[in-house]
Amino acid sequence: NPLVGGMTTRANAALFDMNRVFESYVAWWLKRQYPDWSIQTQVKDQALGQVGERTAFALRPDLLIRLPSGEIIVADTKWKRLKAEKAPTYDISNSDVYQMLAYHQVFQTQQARARLWLIYPDLPMLEANRIPITLPLGQYLSIKTINLDQGNFEAKFFELG
């Protein structure tokens, strides 16, 4: 409800889709930190399959990152809380991982080493060095975090891994 009401006072409120806000912030931050990377957002021209001349199961990764070496990293931002007590997978949903595998199938088929990133807001109780998860065909799924602590935005992002 965009109107916040109380017993004696009423105030207007603004609602934002935090998934989109976080995705935009991460894209902006990466472009600023790594100007030699090509970063595309919401790439829409690919699909997982085809039926006759029509595409089926459209794909739209949040971030498609091309490094100067030509390597492509597919990343998805998630405005969700990771659960530190559930390390090393932090209670990430199976559907989020399946989504990343679908992205790999379309965007990284020619790469010998495929890196997939799920990017979440950082929380103080998360361990800083997370080991990538090896997936069935040798892809590496890395759980990345970005520190949103006011005044300390860039202190804890990640190494290129």
Coordinates of N, CA and C in Angstrom, one line a residue:
N1 N 0.8 -1.2 0.0 CA 0.0 0.0 0.0 C 0.9 1.2 0.0
P2 N 0.8 2.1 -1.0 CA 1.6 3.3 -1.1 C 1.3 4.4 -0.1
L3 N 0.2 4.2 0.6 CA -0.2 5.2 1.6 C 0.0 4.6 3.0
V4 N 0.8 5.2 3.8 CA 1.1 4.6 5.1 C 0.2 5.4 6.1
G5 N -0.6 4.6 6.9 CA -1.5 5.3 7.8 C -1.2 4.9 9.2
G6 N -1.4 5.8 10.1 CA -1.2 5.6 11.5 C -2.5 6.0 12.2
M7 N -2.4 6.0 13.5 CA -3.6 6.4 14.3 C -3.9 7.9 14.1
T8 N -2.9 8.8 14.1 CA -3.2 10.2 14.0 C -2.5 10.9 12.8
T9 N -1.6 10.2 12.2 CA -0.8 10.8 11.1 C -0.9 10.0 9.8
R10 N -0.9 10.6 8.7 CA -0.9 9.9 7.4 C 0.3 10.5 6.7
A11 N 1.0 9.6 6.0 CA 2.2 10.0 5.2 C 2.2 9.2 3.9
N12 N 2.7 9.8 2.8 CA 2.8 9.2 1.5 C 4.1 8.3 1.6
A13 N 4.1 7.2 0.8 CA 5.3 6.4 0.8 C 5.6 6.1 -0.7
A14 N 6.8 5.8 -1.0 CA 7.2 5.4 -2.3 C 7.7 4.0 -2.2
L15 N 7.3 3.1 -3.2 CA 7.7 1.7 -3.2 C 8.6 1.5 -4.4
F16 N 9.7 0.8 -4.2 CA 10.6 0.5 -5.3 C 10.8 -1.0 -5.4
D17 N 11.0 -1.5 -6.7 CA 11.3 -2.9 -6.9 C 12.8 -3.0 -6.5
M18 N 13.1 -3.5 -5.3 CA 14.5 -3.6 -4.9 C 15.3 -4.5 -5.7
N19 N 14.7 -5.5 -6.4 CA 15.4 -6.4 -7.3 C 16.0 -5.5 -8.4
R20 N 15.2 -4.6 -9.0 CA 15.7 -3.8 -10.1 C 16.7 -2.7 -9.6
V21 N 16.5 -2.2 -8.4 CA 17.4 -1.2 -7.9 C 18.7 -1.8 -7.6
F22 N 18.7 -3.0 -7.0 CA 20.0 -3.7 -6.7 C 20.7 -4.1 -8.0
E23 N 20.0 -4.6 -9.0 CA 20.6 -5.0 -10.3 C 21.3 -3.7 -10.9
S24 N 20.6 -2.6 -10.9 CA 21.1 -1.4 -11.5 C 22.3 -0.9 -10.8
Y25 N 22.3 -1.0 -9.5 CA 23.5 -0.6 -8.7 C 24.7 -1.4 -9.0
V26 N 24.5 -2.8 -9.0 CA 25.6 -3.7 -9.2 C 26.2 -3.4 -10.6
A27 N 25.3 -3.2 -11.6 CA 25.8 -2.9 -13.0 C 26.6 -1.6 -13.0
W28 N 26.1 -0.6 -12.4 CA 26.8 0.7 -12.3 C 28.2 0.5 -11.6
W29 N 28.1 -0.2 -10.5 CA 29.4 -0.4 -9.7 C 30.4 -1.2 -10.5
L30 N 30.0 -2.2 -11.1 CA 31.0 -3.0 -11.9 C 31.6 -2.2 -13.1
K31 N 30.7 -1.4 -13.7 CA 31.2 -0.6 -14.8 C 32.2 0.5 -14.3
R32 N 32.0 1.0 -13.1 CA 32.9 1.9 -12.6 C 34.2 1.3 -12.1
Q33 N 34.1 0.1 -11.5 CA 35.3 -0.6 -10.9 C 36.2 -1.2 -12.0
Y34 N 35.5 -1.7 -13.1 CA 36.2 -2.4 -14.2 C 35.8 -1.8 -15.5
P35 N 36.4 -0.7 -15.8 CA 36.0 0.0 -17.1 C 36.4 -0.7 -18.3
D36 N 37.3 -1.7 -18.3 CA 37.7 -2.5 -19.5 C 36.8 -3.7 -19.7
W37 N 35.8 -3.9 -18.8 CA 34.8 -5.0 -19.0 C 33.7 -4.4 -19.8
S38 N 33.1 -5.2 -20.7 CA 31.9 -4.8 -21.4 C 30.7 -5.5 -20.6
I39 N 29.8 -4.6 -20.1 CA 28.7 -5.1 -19.2 C 27.4 -4.8 -19.9
Q40 N 26.6 -5.8 -20.2 CA 25.3 -5.6 -20.8 C 24.3 -6.0 -19.7
T41 N 23.2 -5.3 -19.6 CA 22.1 -5.7 -18.7 C 20.9 -6.1 -19.4
Q42 N 20.2 -7.1 -18.8 CA 18.9 -7.6 -19.3 C 19.0 -7.9 -20.8
V43 N 19.9 -8.7 -21.2 CA 20.1 -9.2 -22.6 C 18.8 -10.0 -23.0
K44 N 18.1 -9.6 -24.0 CA 16.8 -10.2 -24.3 C 16.7 -11.0 -25.6
D45 N 17.8 -11.1 -26.4 CA 17.6 -11.7 -27.7 C 17.9 -13.2 -27.8
Q46 N 17.9 -13.9 -26.7 CA 18.2 -15.3 -26.7 C 17.1 -16.1 -26.0
A47 N 17.0 -17.4 -26.4 CA 16.1 -18.3 -25.8 C 16.7 -19.7 -25.7
L48 N 16.1 -20.4 -24.8 CA 16.6 -21.8 -24.5 C 16.3 -22.8 -25.6
G49 N 15.1 -22.5 -26.3 CA 14.7 -23.4 -27.4 C 14.0 -22.7 -28.5
Q50 N 13.5 -23.6 -29.4 CA 12.8 -23.1 -30.6 C 11.7 -24.1 -31.0
V51 N 10.6 -23.5 -31.4 CA 9.5 -24.3 -31.9 C 9.2 -23.8 -33.3
G52 N 9.7 -24.5 -34.3 CA 9.6 -24.0 -35.7 C 10.4 -22.8 -35.8
E53 N 9.8 -21.7 -36.2 CA 10.5 -20.4 -36.4 C 10.4 -19.5 -35.1
R54 N 9.6 -20.0 -34.1 CA 9.4 -19.2 -32.9 C 10.4 -19.7 -31.8
T55 N 10.8 -18.7 -31.0 CA 11.6 -19.0 -29.8 C 10.8 -19.5 -28.7
A56 N 11.4 -20.4 -27.8 CA 10.7 -20.9 -26.7 C 11.6 -20.7 -25.5
F57 N 11.0 -20.3 -24.4 CA 11.7 -20.1 -23.1 C 12.8 -19.0 -23.2
A58 N 12.3 -17.8 -23.4 CA 13.2 -16.6 -23.5 C 14.1 -16.5 -22.2
L59 N 15.3 -16.1 -22.5 CA 16.3 -16.0 -21.4 C 16.6 -14.5 -21.3
R60 N 16.8 -14.0 -20.0 CA 17.2 -12.6 -19.8 C 18.1 -12.5 -18.6
P61 N 19.4 -12.8 -18.7 CA 20.3 -12.7 -17.6 C 20.4 -11.2 -17.2
D62 N 20.5 -11.0 -15.9 CA 20.7 -9.6 -15.4 C 21.9 -8.9 -16.0
L63 N 23.1 -9.7 -16.0 CA 24.3 -9.1 -16.4 C 25.1 -10.1 -17.3
L64 N 25.5 -9.6 -18.4 CA 26.4 -10.4 -19.3 C 27.7 -9.6 -19.4
I65 N 28.7 -10.2 -18.8 CA 30.0 -9.5 -18.7 C 31.0 -10.2 -19.7
R66 N 31.6 -9.3 -20.5 CA 32.7 -9.8 -21.4 C 34.0 -9.2 -21.0
L67 N 34.9 -10.1 -20.6 CA 36.2 -9.6 -20.2 C 37.1 -9.3 -21.4
P68 N 38.2 -8.5 -21.2 CA 39.1 -8.2 -22.3 C 39.6 -9.4 -23.0
S69 N 39.7 -10.6 -22.3 CA 40.2 -11.8 -22.9 C 39.2 -12.4 -23.8
G70 N 37.9 -11.9 -23.8 CA 36.8 -12.5 -24.6 C 35.9 -13.5 -23.8
E71 N 36.4 -13.8 -22.6 CA 35.6 -14.7 -21.7 C 34.3 -14.0 -21.4
I72 N 33.2 -14.8 -21.3 CA 31.9 -14.3 -20.9 C 31.5 -14.8 -19.5
I73 N 31.1 -13.9 -18.7 CA 30.6 -14.3 -17.3 C 29.1 -14.0 -17.3
V74 N 28.3 -14.9 -17.0 CA 26.9 -14.6 -16.8 C 26.6 -14.4 -15.3
A75 N 25.9 -13.3 -15.0 CA 25.7 -13.0 -13.6 C 24.2 -12.7 -13.4
D76 N 23.7 -13.0 -12.3 CA 22.3 -12.7 -11.9 C 22.4 -12.1 -10.5
T77 N 21.7 -11.0 -10.4 CA 21.6 -10.3 -9.1 C 20.4 -10.8 -8.3
K78 N 20.5 -11.0 -7.0 CA 19.4 -11.5 -6.2 C 19.3 -10.6 -5.0
W79 N 18.1 -9.9 -4.8 CA 17.9 -9.1 -3.6 C 17.2 -10.1 -2.6
K80 N 18.1 -10.9 -2.1 CA 17.7 -11.9 -1.1 C 18.7 -12.0 0.0
R81 N 18.4 -12.5 1.2 CA 19.3 -12.7 2.3 C 19.9 -14.1 2.2
L82 N 21.2 -14.2 2.1 CA 21.8 -15.5 2.2 C 21.8 -16.0 3.7
K83 N 21.8 -17.3 3.9 CA 21.8 -17.8 5.2 C 23.1 -18.4 5.6
A84 N 23.9 -17.6 6.4 CA 25.3 -18.0 6.7 C 25.3 -19.4 7.3
E85 N 24.3 -19.8 8.1 CA 24.4 -21.1 8.7 C 24.2 -22.2 7.7
K86 N 23.8 -21.9 6.5 CA 23.6 -22.9 5.5 C 24.7 -23.0 4.5
A87 N 25.9 -22.5 4.8 CA 27.1 -22.5 4.0 C 27.4 -24.0 3.7
P88 N 27.9 -24.3 2.5 CA 28.4 -23.5 1.5 C 27.4 -23.0 0.4
T89 N 26.2 -23.5 0.5 CA 25.2 -23.1 -0.5 C 24.3 -22.0 0.0
Y90 N 24.3 -21.7 1.2 CA 23.6 -20.5 1.8 C 22.1 -20.6 1.6
D91 N 21.5 -21.7 1.3 CA 20.1 -21.9 1.1 C 19.6 -21.2 -0.2
I92 N 20.5 -21.2 -1.2 CA 20.1 -20.7 -2.5 C 19.1 -21.6 -3.1
S93 N 18.1 -21.1 -3.7 CA 17.1 -22.0 -4.3 C 17.6 -22.8 -5.5
N94 N 17.1 -24.0 -5.6 CA 17.4 -24.8 -6.8 C 17.0 -24.1 -8.1
S95 N 15.9 -23.4 -8.1 CA 15.5 -22.7 -9.3 C 16.5 -21.7 -9.7
D96 N 17.1 -21.0 -8.8 CA 18.1 -20.0 -9.2 C 19.3 -20.7 -9.8
V97 N 19.7 -21.8 -9.4 CA 20.8 -22.5 -10.0 C 20.4 -23.1 -11.3
Y98 N 19.2 -23.6 -11.4 CA 18.8 -24.1 -12.8 C 18.7 -23.0 -13.8
Q99 N 18.3 -21.8 -13.3 CA 18.3 -20.6 -14.2 C 19.7 -20.3 -14.7
M100 N 20.7 -20.4 -13.8 CA 22.1 -20.2 -14.2 C 22.6 -21.2 -15.2
L101 N 22.2 -22.5 -15.0 CA 22.6 -23.5 -16.0 C 22.0 -23.3 -17.4
A102 N 20.7 -22.8 -17.4 CA 20.1 -22.4 -18.7 C 20.9 -21.3 -19.3
Y103 N 21.3 -20.3 -18.6 CA 22.1 -19.2 -19.1 C 23.4 -19.7 -19.7
H104 N 24.0 -20.6 -19.0 CA 25.3 -21.2 -19.5 C 25.1 -21.9 -20.8
Q105 N 24.0 -22.7 -20.9 CA 23.7 -23.4 -22.1 C 23.6 -22.6 -23.3
V106 N 23.2 -21.3 -23.2 CA 23.0 -20.5 -24.3 C 24.2 -19.5 -24.5
F107 N 24.7 -18.9 -23.4 CA 25.6 -17.8 -23.6 C 27.1 -18.2 -23.5
Q108 N 27.4 -19.4 -23.0 CA 28.8 -19.8 -22.7 C 29.2 -21.1 -23.3
T109 N 28.5 -21.6 -24.3 CA 28.7 -23.0 -24.8 C 30.1 -23.1 -25.4
Q110 N 30.7 -22.1 -25.9 CA 32.1 -22.2 -26.6 C 33.2 -22.0 -25.6
Q111 N 33.0 -21.8 -24.3 CA 34.0 -21.6 -23.4 C 34.5 -22.8 -22.7
A112 N 35.8 -23.0 -22.5 CA 36.3 -24.2 -21.8 C 36.0 -24.1 -20.3
R113 N 36.1 -22.9 -19.8 CA 35.9 -22.7 -18.3 C 34.7 -21.7 -18.2
A114 N 33.6 -22.1 -17.7 CA 32.5 -21.2 -17.6 C 32.3 -20.8 -16.2
R115 N 32.2 -19.4 -16.0 CA 31.9 -18.9 -14.7 C 30.6 -18.3 -14.7
L116 N 29.8 -18.7 -13.7 CA 28.5 -18.1 -13.4 C 28.5 -17.5 -12.1
W117 N 27.9 -16.3 -12.0 CA 27.9 -15.6 -10.7 C 26.5 -15.3 -10.2
L118 N 26.2 -15.6 -9.0 CA 25.0 -15.1 -8.3 C 25.4 -14.0 -7.4
I119 N 24.9 -12.8 -7.5 CA 25.4 -11.7 -6.7 C 24.3 -11.3 -5.7
Y120 N 24.6 -11.2 -4.5 CA 23.7 -10.9 -3.4 C 24.2 -9.7 -2.5
P121 N 23.4 -9.1 -1.8 CA 23.8 -8.1 -0.8 C 24.7 -8.8 0.3
D122 N 25.7 -8.2 0.7 CA 26.6 -8.8 1.7 C 26.0 -8.6 3.1
L123 N 26.2 -9.6 3.9 CA 25.8 -9.6 5.3 C 27.0 -9.8 6.2
P124 N 27.1 -9.2 7.4 CA 28.3 -9.3 8.2 C 28.7 -10.7 8.6
M125 N 27.7 -11.6 8.7 CA 28.0 -13.0 9.2 C 28.5 -13.9 8.1
L126 N 28.5 -13.5 6.8 CA 28.9 -14.3 5.7 C 30.5 -14.4 5.7
E127 N 31.0 -15.5 5.4 CA 32.4 -15.7 5.3 C 32.9 -15.0 4.0
A128 N 34.1 -14.3 4.1 CA 34.6 -13.5 3.0 C 35.0 -14.4 1.8
N129 N 35.7 -15.5 2.0 CA 36.2 -16.3 1.0 C 35.3 -17.5 0.8
R130 N 34.5 -17.5 -0.3 CA 33.6 -18.6 -0.6 C 34.2 -19.3 -1.8
I131 N 34.2 -20.6 -1.7 CA 34.8 -21.5 -2.8 C 33.7 -21.7 -3.8
P132 N 34.0 -21.5 -5.1 CA 33.0 -21.7 -6.1 C 32.5 -23.2 -6.1
I133 N 31.2 -23.3 -6.5 CA 30.6 -24.6 -6.6 C 30.8 -25.2 -8.0
T134 N 31.3 -26.4 -8.1 CA 31.6 -27.0 -9.4 C 30.3 -27.7 -9.8
L135 N 29.8 -27.4 -11.0 CA 28.5 -28.0 -11.5 C 28.9 -29.1 -12.4
P136 N 27.9 -29.9 -12.9 CA 28.1 -31.1 -13.6 C 29.0 -31.1 -14.8
L137 N 29.0 -30.0 -15.6 CA 29.8 -30.0 -16.8 C 31.1 -29.2 -16.6
G138 N 31.5 -29.0 -15.4 CA 32.7 -28.2 -15.1 C 32.5 -26.7 -14.9
Q139 N 31.2 -26.2 -15.0 CA 31.0 -24.8 -14.8 C 31.3 -24.5 -13.3
Y140 N 31.6 -23.2 -13.1 CA 31.8 -22.8 -11.7 C 30.8 -21.7 -11.3
L141 N 30.0 -22.0 -10.3 CA 29.0 -21.1 -9.8 C 29.6 -20.4 -8.6
S142 N 29.8 -19.1 -8.7 CA 30.3 -18.4 -7.6 C 29.3 -17.5 -6.9
I143 N 29.2 -17.5 -5.6 CA 28.3 -16.7 -4.9 C 29.1 -15.5 -4.5
K144 N 28.7 -14.4 -5.1 CA 29.4 -13.1 -4.9 C 28.5 -12.2 -4.0
T145 N 29.1 -11.3 -3.2 CA 28.3 -10.4 -2.5 C 28.9 -9.0 -2.6
I146 N 28.0 -8.0 -2.5 CA 28.5 -6.6 -2.5 C 28.0 -5.9 -1.3
N147 N 29.0 -5.2 -0.7 CA 28.7 -4.6 0.6 C 28.0 -3.3 0.4
L148 N 26.8 -3.1 1.0 CA 26.0 -1.9 0.8 C 26.0 -1.1 2.0
D149 N 27.0 -1.3 2.9 CA 27.1 -0.6 4.1 C 27.4 0.9 3.8
Q150 N 26.6 1.8 4.3 CA 26.7 3.2 4.0 C 28.1 3.7 4.3
G151 N 28.6 4.4 3.3 CA 30.0 4.9 3.4 C 31.1 3.9 3.2
N152 N 30.7 2.7 2.9 CA 31.8 1.6 2.7 C 31.3 0.7 1.6
F153 N 30.8 1.3 0.5 CA 30.2 0.5 -0.5 C 31.2 -0.5 -1.2
E154 N 32.4 -0.1 -1.3 CA 33.3 -0.9 -2.2 C 34.3 -1.8 -1.4
A155 N 34.1 -1.9 -0.1 CA 35.1 -2.6 0.7 C 35.1 -4.1 0.5
K156 N 34.0 -4.7 0.3 CA 33.9 -6.2 0.2 C 33.2 -6.7 -1.0
F157 N 33.7 -6.5 -2.2 CA 33.0 -7.1 -3.3 C 33.6 -8.5 -3.6
F158 N 34.5 -8.6 -4.6 CA 35.0 -9.9 -4.8 C 36.2 -9.9 -5.7
E159 N 36.9 -11.0 -5.7 CA 38.0 -11.2 -6.6 C 37.4 -11.8 -7.9
L160 N 38.1 -11.7 -9.0 CA 37.6 -12.3 -10.2 C 37.8 -13.8 -10.1
G161 N 36.8 -14.5 -9.6 CA 36.9 -16.0 -9.5 C 35.6 -16.7 -9.8

